[in-house]
Amino acid sequence: MVNARLRPGSAHSLAPGTKDFIFQSLQYGKSMVQDPLLLVMDSGFDSQDVILDLISADRVDFFVKHNLRQESKEEWLENAKNILKTYRDRGTSEQYHAEFKDEMDMERLPSGKFKVNSTSLLLGMLVYHAMA
């Protein structure tokens, strides 16, 4: 877990500065490990601009929950078959995510104040790494 940031609930996935945040986070991750990084994003990040930059990024695999637009489901399935091994590895990422949310009780942050919750998130990140 690197570069955690709490954002207001009104901030859209691709709010200004988000793309820079994604690539800054990837740089932090690359500085820690030599293996490829796996970035998992929800459909709010299904943007041609972001995806094209991720395709050209070195040592980065990624999943974006795709919004089917005009593509056929058959075409999507053929593409999905080509990334199946990486998708199976996604389960490991989900386990870490669940540990942080459930076992460390970070699912619901403690305060109604944004700054307190942001600090709690950062402290939770430090504790999570100390336990690893």
Coordinates of N, CA and C in Angstrom, one line a residue:
M1 N 0.9 -1.2 0.0 CA 0.0 0.0 0.0 C 0.9 1.2 0.0
V2 N 0.7 2.1 -1.0 CA 1.5 3.3 -1.1 C 0.6 4.5 -1.4
N3 N 1.1 5.6 -1.0 CA 0.5 6.9 -1.4 C -1.0 7.0 -1.2
A4 N -1.5 6.5 0.0 CA -2.9 6.5 0.3 C -3.4 8.0 0.4
R5 N -4.6 8.2 0.0 CA -5.1 9.6 0.1 C -6.6 9.5 0.2
L6 N -7.2 10.2 1.2 CA -8.6 10.2 1.3 C -9.1 11.4 0.5
R7 N -10.2 11.2 -0.2 CA -10.8 12.3 -1.0 C -12.2 12.5 -0.6
P8 N -12.8 13.7 -0.8 CA -14.2 13.9 -0.5 C -15.1 13.0 -1.3
G9 N -16.2 12.6 -0.8 CA -17.1 11.7 -1.5 C -17.6 12.3 -2.8
S10 N -17.5 13.6 -2.9 CA -18.0 14.2 -4.1 C -17.0 14.2 -5.3
A11 N -15.8 13.7 -5.0 CA -14.7 13.7 -6.0 C -14.9 12.5 -6.9
H12 N -15.1 12.8 -8.2 CA -15.2 11.7 -9.2 C -13.9 11.0 -9.3
S13 N -13.9 9.7 -9.8 CA -12.7 8.9 -10.0 C -11.6 9.7 -10.8
L14 N -12.0 10.4 -11.8 CA -11.1 11.1 -12.6 C -11.1 12.6 -12.4
A15 N -11.2 13.0 -11.1 CA -11.2 14.4 -10.7 C -9.8 14.9 -11.1
P16 N -9.7 16.2 -11.2 CA -8.4 16.8 -11.6 C -7.3 16.4 -10.6
G17 N -6.2 16.0 -11.1 CA -5.0 15.5 -10.3 C -5.0 14.0 -10.1
T18 N -6.1 13.3 -10.5 CA -6.1 11.9 -10.2 C -5.1 11.1 -11.1
K19 N -5.0 11.4 -12.4 CA -4.1 10.7 -13.2 C -2.6 10.9 -12.7
D20 N -2.3 12.1 -12.3 CA -0.9 12.4 -11.8 C -0.7 11.5 -10.5
F21 N -1.8 11.4 -9.7 CA -1.7 10.7 -8.4 C -1.5 9.2 -8.7
I22 N -2.2 8.6 -9.8 CA -2.0 7.2 -10.1 C -0.5 7.0 -10.5
F23 N 0.0 7.8 -11.4 CA 1.4 7.6 -11.9 C 2.4 7.9 -10.8
Q24 N 2.2 8.8 -9.9 CA 3.1 9.0 -8.7 C 3.1 7.8 -7.9
S25 N 1.9 7.2 -7.6 CA 1.8 6.0 -6.8 C 2.5 4.8 -7.5
L26 N 2.4 4.7 -8.8 CA 3.1 3.7 -9.5 C 4.6 3.8 -9.4
Q27 N 5.1 5.1 -9.4 CA 6.5 5.3 -9.3 C 7.0 4.9 -7.9
Y28 N 6.2 5.2 -6.8 CA 6.6 4.8 -5.5 C 6.7 3.3 -5.4
G29 N 5.7 2.6 -6.0 CA 5.7 1.1 -6.0 C 6.9 0.6 -6.7
K30 N 7.2 1.1 -7.9 CA 8.4 0.7 -8.6 C 9.7 0.9 -7.9
S31 N 9.7 1.9 -7.0 CA 10.9 2.1 -6.2 C 11.1 1.1 -5.1
M32 N 10.0 0.3 -4.8 CA 10.1 -0.7 -3.7 C 10.3 -2.1 -4.2
V33 N 9.9 -2.4 -5.4 CA 10.0 -3.8 -5.9 C 10.4 -3.7 -7.4
Q34 N 11.0 -4.8 -7.8 CA 11.5 -5.0 -9.2 C 10.4 -5.7 -10.1
D35 N 9.5 -6.4 -9.4 CA 8.4 -7.1 -10.1 C 7.4 -6.2 -10.7
P36 N 6.7 -6.6 -11.8 CA 5.6 -5.8 -12.3 C 4.6 -5.5 -11.3
L37 N 4.0 -4.3 -11.4 CA 2.9 -3.9 -10.5 C 1.6 -4.2 -11.1
L38 N 0.6 -4.5 -10.3 CA -0.8 -4.8 -10.7 C -1.7 -3.7 -10.2
L39 N -2.3 -2.9 -11.1 CA -3.1 -1.8 -10.7 C -4.6 -2.3 -11.0
V40 N -5.5 -2.2 -10.0 CA -6.8 -2.6 -10.2 C -7.7 -1.4 -10.0
M41 N -8.6 -1.1 -10.9 CA -9.4 0.1 -10.9 C -10.8 -0.2 -11.2
D42 N -11.7 0.6 -10.7 CA -13.1 0.4 -11.0 C -13.5 1.1 -12.3
S43 N -14.7 1.0 -12.7 CA -15.2 1.5 -14.0 C -15.1 3.1 -14.1
G44 N -14.9 3.7 -13.0 CA -14.8 5.2 -13.0 C -13.5 5.6 -13.7
F45 N -12.5 4.7 -13.8 CA -11.2 5.0 -14.5 C -11.2 4.5 -15.9
D46 N -12.3 4.0 -16.5 CA -12.4 3.5 -17.8 C -12.3 4.7 -18.8
S47 N -11.1 5.2 -18.9 CA -10.8 6.4 -19.8 C -9.7 6.1 -20.8
Q48 N -10.0 6.4 -22.0 CA -9.0 6.1 -23.0 C -7.6 6.8 -22.7
D49 N -7.7 8.0 -22.2 CA -6.5 8.8 -21.8 C -5.6 8.0 -20.8
V50 N -6.3 7.5 -19.7 CA -5.6 6.8 -18.7 C -5.1 5.5 -19.2
I51 N -5.9 4.7 -19.9 CA -5.6 3.4 -20.4 C -4.4 3.5 -21.3
L52 N -4.4 4.4 -22.3 CA -3.2 4.5 -23.2 C -1.9 4.8 -22.5
D53 N -2.0 5.6 -21.5 CA -0.7 5.8 -20.7 C -0.3 4.6 -19.9
L54 N -1.3 3.9 -19.4 CA -1.0 2.6 -18.6 C -0.4 1.5 -19.6
I55 N -0.9 1.5 -20.8 CA -0.4 0.5 -21.7 C 1.1 0.7 -22.0
S56 N 1.5 2.0 -22.1 CA 2.9 2.3 -22.4 C 3.8 2.3 -21.1
A57 N 3.2 2.2 -19.9 CA 4.0 2.2 -18.7 C 4.8 1.0 -18.5
D58 N 6.0 1.1 -18.1 CA 6.9 0.0 -17.9 C 6.6 -0.7 -16.6
R59 N 6.6 -2.0 -16.6 CA 6.4 -2.9 -15.4 C 5.0 -2.6 -14.8
V60 N 4.0 -2.4 -15.5 CA 2.7 -2.2 -15.0 C 1.6 -3.0 -15.7
D61 N 1.0 -3.9 -15.0 CA -0.2 -4.6 -15.5 C -1.4 -3.9 -14.8
F62 N -2.6 -4.0 -15.5 CA -3.7 -3.3 -14.9 C -5.0 -3.9 -15.3
F63 N -6.0 -3.7 -14.5 CA -7.4 -4.1 -14.8 C -8.2 -2.9 -14.5
V64 N -9.1 -2.6 -15.5 CA -10.1 -1.6 -15.3 C -11.5 -2.2 -15.6
K65 N -12.4 -2.1 -14.6 CA -13.7 -2.7 -14.9 C -14.3 -1.9 -16.0
H66 N -14.5 -2.6 -17.1 CA -14.9 -2.0 -18.4 C -16.4 -1.8 -18.5
N67 N -16.7 -0.6 -19.0 CA -18.1 -0.3 -19.3 C -18.3 -0.7 -20.8
L68 N -19.0 -1.7 -21.1 CA -19.3 -2.1 -22.5 C -20.1 -1.0 -23.1
R69 N -19.6 -0.6 -24.2 CA -20.3 0.5 -25.0 C -20.8 -0.1 -26.3
Q70 N -20.0 0.0 -27.3 CA -20.5 -0.6 -28.6 C -19.8 -1.9 -28.9
E71 N -18.9 -2.4 -28.0 CA -18.2 -3.6 -28.3 C -19.1 -4.8 -28.1
S72 N -18.9 -5.8 -28.8 CA -19.7 -7.0 -28.6 C -19.1 -7.8 -27.4
K73 N -20.0 -8.5 -26.8 CA -19.6 -9.4 -25.6 C -18.6 -10.4 -26.1
E74 N -18.7 -10.9 -27.3 CA -17.8 -11.9 -27.8 C -16.4 -11.4 -27.9
E75 N -16.3 -10.2 -28.4 CA -15.0 -9.5 -28.5 C -14.4 -9.3 -27.2
W76 N -15.2 -8.9 -26.2 CA -14.7 -8.7 -24.8 C -14.2 -10.0 -24.3
L77 N -14.9 -11.1 -24.5 CA -14.6 -12.4 -23.9 C -13.2 -12.8 -24.5
E78 N -13.0 -12.6 -25.8 CA -11.8 -13.0 -26.4 C -10.6 -12.3 -25.8
N79 N -10.8 -11.0 -25.6 CA -9.7 -10.2 -24.9 C -9.5 -10.7 -23.5
A80 N -10.5 -11.0 -22.8 CA -10.4 -11.4 -21.4 C -9.7 -12.8 -21.3
K81 N -9.9 -13.7 -22.3 CA -9.2 -14.9 -22.2 C -7.7 -14.7 -22.3
N82 N -7.2 -13.7 -23.0 CA -5.8 -13.4 -23.2 C -5.2 -12.9 -21.9
I83 N -6.0 -12.3 -20.9 CA -5.4 -11.8 -19.6 C -5.7 -12.6 -18.4
L84 N -6.2 -13.9 -18.7 CA -6.7 -14.7 -17.6 C -5.7 -15.0 -16.5
K85 N -4.5 -15.3 -16.8 CA -3.5 -15.6 -15.7 C -3.3 -14.4 -14.8
T86 N -3.2 -13.2 -15.4 CA -3.0 -12.0 -14.6 C -4.3 -11.8 -13.7
Y87 N -5.4 -12.0 -14.3 CA -6.7 -11.9 -13.5 C -6.7 -12.8 -12.3
R88 N -6.2 -14.0 -12.5 CA -6.2 -14.9 -11.3 C -5.3 -14.4 -10.2
D89 N -4.2 -13.7 -10.6 CA -3.3 -13.1 -9.6 C -4.0 -11.9 -8.8
R90 N -5.0 -11.4 -9.4 CA -5.7 -10.3 -8.8 C -6.3 -10.7 -7.4
G91 N -6.6 -11.9 -7.2 CA -7.1 -12.4 -5.9 C -6.2 -12.1 -4.8
T92 N -4.9 -12.1 -5.0 CA -3.9 -11.8 -4.0 C -4.1 -10.3 -3.6
S93 N -4.2 -9.5 -4.6 CA -4.4 -8.1 -4.3 C -5.7 -7.8 -3.5
E94 N -6.7 -8.5 -3.8 CA -8.0 -8.4 -3.1 C -7.9 -8.9 -1.6
Q95 N -7.0 -9.9 -1.4 CA -6.8 -10.3 0.0 C -6.2 -9.2 0.8
Y96 N -5.2 -8.5 0.3 CA -4.6 -7.4 1.0 C -5.6 -6.3 1.3
H97 N -6.4 -6.0 0.3 CA -7.4 -5.0 0.4 C -8.4 -5.3 1.6
A98 N -8.8 -6.6 1.6 CA -9.7 -7.0 2.6 C -9.1 -7.0 4.0
E99 N -7.8 -7.4 4.1 CA -7.1 -7.3 5.4 C -7.2 -5.9 5.9
F100 N -6.8 -4.9 5.1 CA -6.8 -3.6 5.5 C -8.2 -3.1 6.0
K101 N -9.2 -3.4 5.2 CA -10.5 -2.9 5.5 C -11.1 -3.6 6.7
D102 N -11.0 -5.0 6.7 CA -11.8 -5.8 7.7 C -11.0 -6.0 8.9
E103 N -9.8 -6.6 8.8 CA -9.0 -7.0 10.0 C -8.5 -5.8 10.8
M104 N -8.2 -4.7 10.0 CA -7.8 -3.4 10.7 C -8.9 -2.5 11.0
D105 N -10.1 -2.9 10.6 CA -11.3 -2.1 10.9 C -11.2 -0.7 10.2
M106 N -10.7 -0.6 9.0 CA -10.6 0.6 8.3 C -11.8 0.8 7.3
E107 N -12.8 0.0 7.3 CA -13.9 0.1 6.4 C -14.7 1.4 6.7
R108 N -14.9 1.7 8.0 CA -15.5 3.0 8.3 C -14.6 3.8 9.2
L109 N -14.3 5.0 8.7 CA -13.3 5.8 9.4 C -14.0 6.4 10.6
P110 N -13.3 6.8 11.7 CA -13.9 7.1 13.0 C -14.6 8.4 13.2
S111 N -14.4 9.4 12.2 CA -14.9 10.7 12.5 C -15.7 11.3 11.4
G112 N -16.4 12.3 11.7 CA -17.2 13.1 10.7 C -16.3 14.2 10.2
K113 N -15.1 14.3 10.7 CA -14.2 15.4 10.2 C -13.2 14.8 9.2
F114 N -13.1 15.4 8.1 CA -12.2 14.9 7.0 C -10.8 14.8 7.4
K115 N -10.2 15.8 8.1 CA -8.8 15.8 8.5 C -8.5 14.6 9.4
V116 N -9.4 14.4 10.3 CA -9.2 13.3 11.3 C -9.2 11.9 10.6
N117 N -10.1 11.7 9.6 CA -10.2 10.5 8.9 C -9.0 10.3 7.9
S118 N -8.5 11.4 7.4 CA -7.4 11.4 6.5 C -6.1 10.9 7.3
T119 N -6.0 11.5 8.5 CA -4.9 11.1 9.4 C -5.0 9.6 9.8
S120 N -6.2 9.2 10.1 CA -6.5 7.8 10.5 C -6.1 6.9 9.4
L121 N -6.4 7.2 8.1 CA -6.0 6.4 7.0 C -4.5 6.3 6.9
L122 N -3.8 7.4 7.0 CA -2.4 7.3 6.9 C -1.7 6.5 8.0
L123 N -2.3 6.7 9.2 CA -1.7 5.9 10.4 C -2.1 4.4 10.1
G124 N -3.2 4.1 9.6 CA -3.6 2.7 9.3 C -2.6 2.1 8.3
M125 N -2.2 2.9 7.3 CA -1.3 2.5 6.3 C 0.1 2.1 7.0
L126 N 0.5 3.0 7.9 CA 1.8 2.7 8.6 C 1.7 1.5 9.4
V127 N 0.6 1.3 10.1 CA 0.4 0.1 11.0 C 0.4 -1.1 10.1
Y128 N -0.3 -1.1 9.0 CA -0.5 -2.2 8.1 C 0.9 -2.7 7.6
H129 N 1.8 -1.7 7.3 CA 3.1 -2.1 6.8 C 4.0 -2.6 8.0
A130 N 3.8 -2.1 9.1 CA 4.6 -2.5 10.3 C 4.2 -4.0 10.6
M131 N 3.0 -4.4 10.4 CA 2.5 -5.7 10.7 C 3.0 -6.7 9.6
A132 N 3.3 -6.2 8.4 CA 3.6 -7.1 7.3 C 4.9 -7.8 7.4

